[in-house]
Amino acid sequence: MHEDCVFCKIIAKELPADMEYEDEKFAVFKDIKPVAPLHLLCVPKKHIVSLSHATEADRGLLGDLLLTAQKVASGKRLPGYKIAMNVNREGGQVVDHMHLHLIGTIE
Ligand code: 5GP
Ligand code: ZN
């Protein structure tokens, strides 16, 4: 848990979020400013600042992150969706806790 990290605070239940899925390693919740009918954030509970800060030790976590997004999407029977990750300020990242955007045109 990193102080001043909004996603760590959501994971620690110190801030509310519309949680869609949670297990010991990941939290998936609705984006507060959705850009599509379905806009979820898939967040590892481990605080990694961005993909550029991930290491070889995070190989399994990175794979599981994608599979978690896939599991949530298939649970919603989405016929298709987009997965995006912004990396660092220059890549459009605003929250410095690595996360995937799961974006679908239907809820
Ligand atoms: P980034 O640009 O870092 O990839 O995306 C961060 C996302 O987090 C943005 O789409 C933004 O709307 C969302 N966000 C920022 N603060 C909060 C919050 O407190 N709660 C939730 N649910 N989403 C947030
Ligand atoms: Zn964090």
Short mmCIF file of C-alpha atoms and ligand atoms in Angstrom, two decimals:
data_model
loop_
_atom_site.label_atom_id
_atom_site.label_comp_id
_atom_site.label_asym_id
_atom_site.label_seq_id
_atom_site.Cartn_x
_atom_site.Cartn_y
_atom_site.Cartn_z
CA MET A 1 0.00 0.00 0.00
CA HIS A 2 1.37 3.33 -1.08
CA GLU A 3 0.25 6.45 0.67
CA ASP A 4 -1.36 8.99 -1.65
CA CYS A 5 -2.17 6.30 -4.25
CA VAL A 6 -5.87 6.42 -5.07
CA PHE A 7 -5.96 2.82 -6.33
CA CYS A 8 -4.17 1.52 -3.21
CA LYS A 9 -6.81 3.34 -1.16
CA ILE A 10 -9.62 1.72 -3.18
CA ILE A 11 -7.97 -1.70 -2.76
CA ALA A 12 -7.66 -1.07 1.01
CA LYS A 13 -11.36 0.01 1.08
CA GLU A 14 -10.37 3.44 2.32
CA LEU A 15 -12.09 4.93 -0.73
CA PRO A 16 -15.31 3.64 -2.32
CA ALA A 17 -15.44 2.10 -5.78
CA ASP A 18 -17.98 0.22 -7.84
CA MET A 19 -16.20 -3.13 -7.53
CA GLU A 20 -17.00 -5.68 -10.26
CA TYR A 21 -14.51 -8.41 -9.36
CA GLU A 22 -11.93 -9.00 -6.68
CA ASP A 23 -9.57 -11.77 -5.66
CA GLU A 24 -6.35 -11.95 -3.65
CA LYS A 25 -4.27 -10.42 -6.44
CA PHE A 26 -6.59 -8.15 -8.45
CA ALA A 27 -9.40 -5.62 -8.15
CA VAL A 28 -11.65 -4.69 -11.07
CA PHE A 29 -13.87 -1.64 -10.66
CA LYS A 30 -15.76 0.89 -12.76
CA ASP A 31 -13.87 3.91 -14.02
CA ILE A 32 -15.20 7.05 -12.36
CA LYS A 33 -15.26 8.83 -15.75
CA PRO A 34 -16.30 6.16 -18.24
CA VAL A 35 -15.52 6.76 -21.90
CA ALA A 36 -17.85 3.96 -23.07
CA PRO A 37 -20.92 2.05 -21.77
CA LEU A 38 -18.51 -0.40 -20.11
CA HIS A 39 -15.27 1.03 -18.74
CA LEU A 40 -13.55 -1.03 -16.06
CA LEU A 41 -10.12 -0.71 -14.51
CA CYS A 42 -8.24 -3.96 -13.88
CA VAL A 43 -5.75 -3.29 -11.12
CA PRO A 44 -3.14 -5.55 -9.53
CA LYS A 45 -3.22 -5.17 -5.74
CA LYS A 46 0.56 -4.94 -5.82
CA HIS A 47 1.58 -1.31 -6.25
CA ILE A 48 3.64 -1.15 -9.44
CA VAL A 49 3.90 2.42 -10.70
CA SER A 50 3.63 1.60 -14.41
CA LEU A 51 4.41 -1.12 -16.91
CA SER A 52 7.82 0.48 -17.33
CA HIS A 53 8.48 -0.30 -13.64
CA ALA A 54 7.52 -3.99 -13.92
CA THR A 55 10.33 -6.54 -13.81
CA GLU A 56 10.92 -10.16 -14.71
CA ALA A 57 9.52 -11.02 -11.25
CA ASP A 58 6.16 -9.61 -12.40
CA ARG A 59 5.88 -11.95 -15.40
CA GLY A 60 3.16 -14.07 -13.77
CA LEU A 61 1.27 -11.05 -12.47
CA LEU A 62 1.22 -9.47 -15.93
CA GLY A 63 -0.16 -12.64 -17.49
CA ASP A 64 -2.74 -13.03 -14.75
CA LEU A 65 -3.79 -9.40 -15.22
CA LEU A 66 -4.78 -10.09 -18.83
CA LEU A 67 -6.51 -13.33 -17.87
CA THR A 68 -8.44 -11.48 -15.14
CA ALA A 69 -9.65 -8.96 -17.72
CA GLN A 70 -10.62 -11.84 -20.01
CA LYS A 71 -12.52 -13.56 -17.18
CA VAL A 72 -14.49 -10.42 -16.33
CA ALA A 73 -15.26 -9.76 -20.00
CA SER A 74 -16.42 -13.32 -20.65
CA GLY A 75 -18.58 -13.19 -17.49
CA LYS A 76 -20.36 -10.25 -19.07
CA ARG A 77 -20.65 -12.14 -22.36
CA LEU A 78 -19.02 -9.27 -24.21
CA PRO A 79 -18.71 -10.12 -27.89
CA GLY A 80 -15.65 -7.88 -28.12
CA TYR A 81 -13.80 -5.25 -26.17
CA LYS A 82 -10.68 -3.14 -26.00
CA ILE A 83 -7.80 -3.50 -23.55
CA ALA A 84 -5.57 -0.46 -23.10
CA MET A 85 -2.74 0.53 -20.83
CA ASN A 86 -1.32 4.03 -20.57
CA VAL A 87 2.33 4.02 -19.57
CA ASN A 88 3.88 7.00 -17.83
CA ARG A 89 2.72 10.62 -18.07
CA GLU A 90 3.93 10.85 -21.66
CA GLY A 91 1.75 7.84 -22.47
CA GLY A 92 -1.35 9.38 -20.92
CA GLN A 93 -1.09 7.70 -17.52
CA VAL A 94 -2.64 9.79 -14.75
CA VAL A 95 -2.84 7.31 -11.85
CA ASP A 96 0.60 5.99 -10.98
CA HIS A 97 -0.51 2.45 -10.16
CA MET A 98 -0.37 0.13 -13.16
CA HIS A 99 -3.79 -0.81 -14.53
CA LEU A 100 -5.58 -2.02 -17.64
CA HIS A 101 -8.61 -0.29 -19.10
CA LEU A 102 -11.31 -2.76 -20.21
CA ILE A 103 -13.61 -0.92 -22.58
CA GLY A 104 -16.73 -2.30 -24.19
CA THR A 105 -19.46 -0.80 -26.33
CA ILE A 106 -22.14 -2.62 -24.35
CA GLU A 107 -22.54 -3.09 -20.59
P1 5GP B 1 -4.86 6.43 -16.68
O1 5GP B 1 -4.93 7.67 -17.50
O2 5GP B 1 -3.91 6.58 -15.49
O3 5GP B 1 -4.55 5.21 -17.50
O4 5GP B 1 -6.30 6.19 -16.14
C1 5GP B 1 -6.71 6.45 -14.85
C2 5GP B 1 -8.20 6.26 -14.82
O5 5GP B 1 -8.61 6.21 -13.47
C3 5GP B 1 -8.99 7.39 -15.50
O6 5GP B 1 -9.78 6.85 -16.55
C4 5GP B 1 -9.83 7.97 -14.36
O7 5GP B 1 -11.14 8.32 -14.77
C5 5GP B 1 -9.84 6.85 -13.34
N1 5GP B 1 -9.91 7.30 -11.97
C6 5GP B 1 -9.18 8.29 -11.39
N2 5GP B 1 -9.49 8.41 -10.08
C7 5GP B 1 -10.44 7.46 -9.83
C8 5GP B 1 -11.15 7.10 -8.65
O8 5GP B 1 -10.99 7.65 -7.56
N3 5GP B 1 -12.05 6.08 -8.77
C9 5GP B 1 -12.25 5.42 -9.95
N4 5GP B 1 -13.15 4.44 -9.96
N5 5GP B 1 -11.59 5.75 -11.09
C10 5GP B 1 -10.70 6.76 -11.02
ZN ZN B 2 -1.04 2.04 -5.56
#
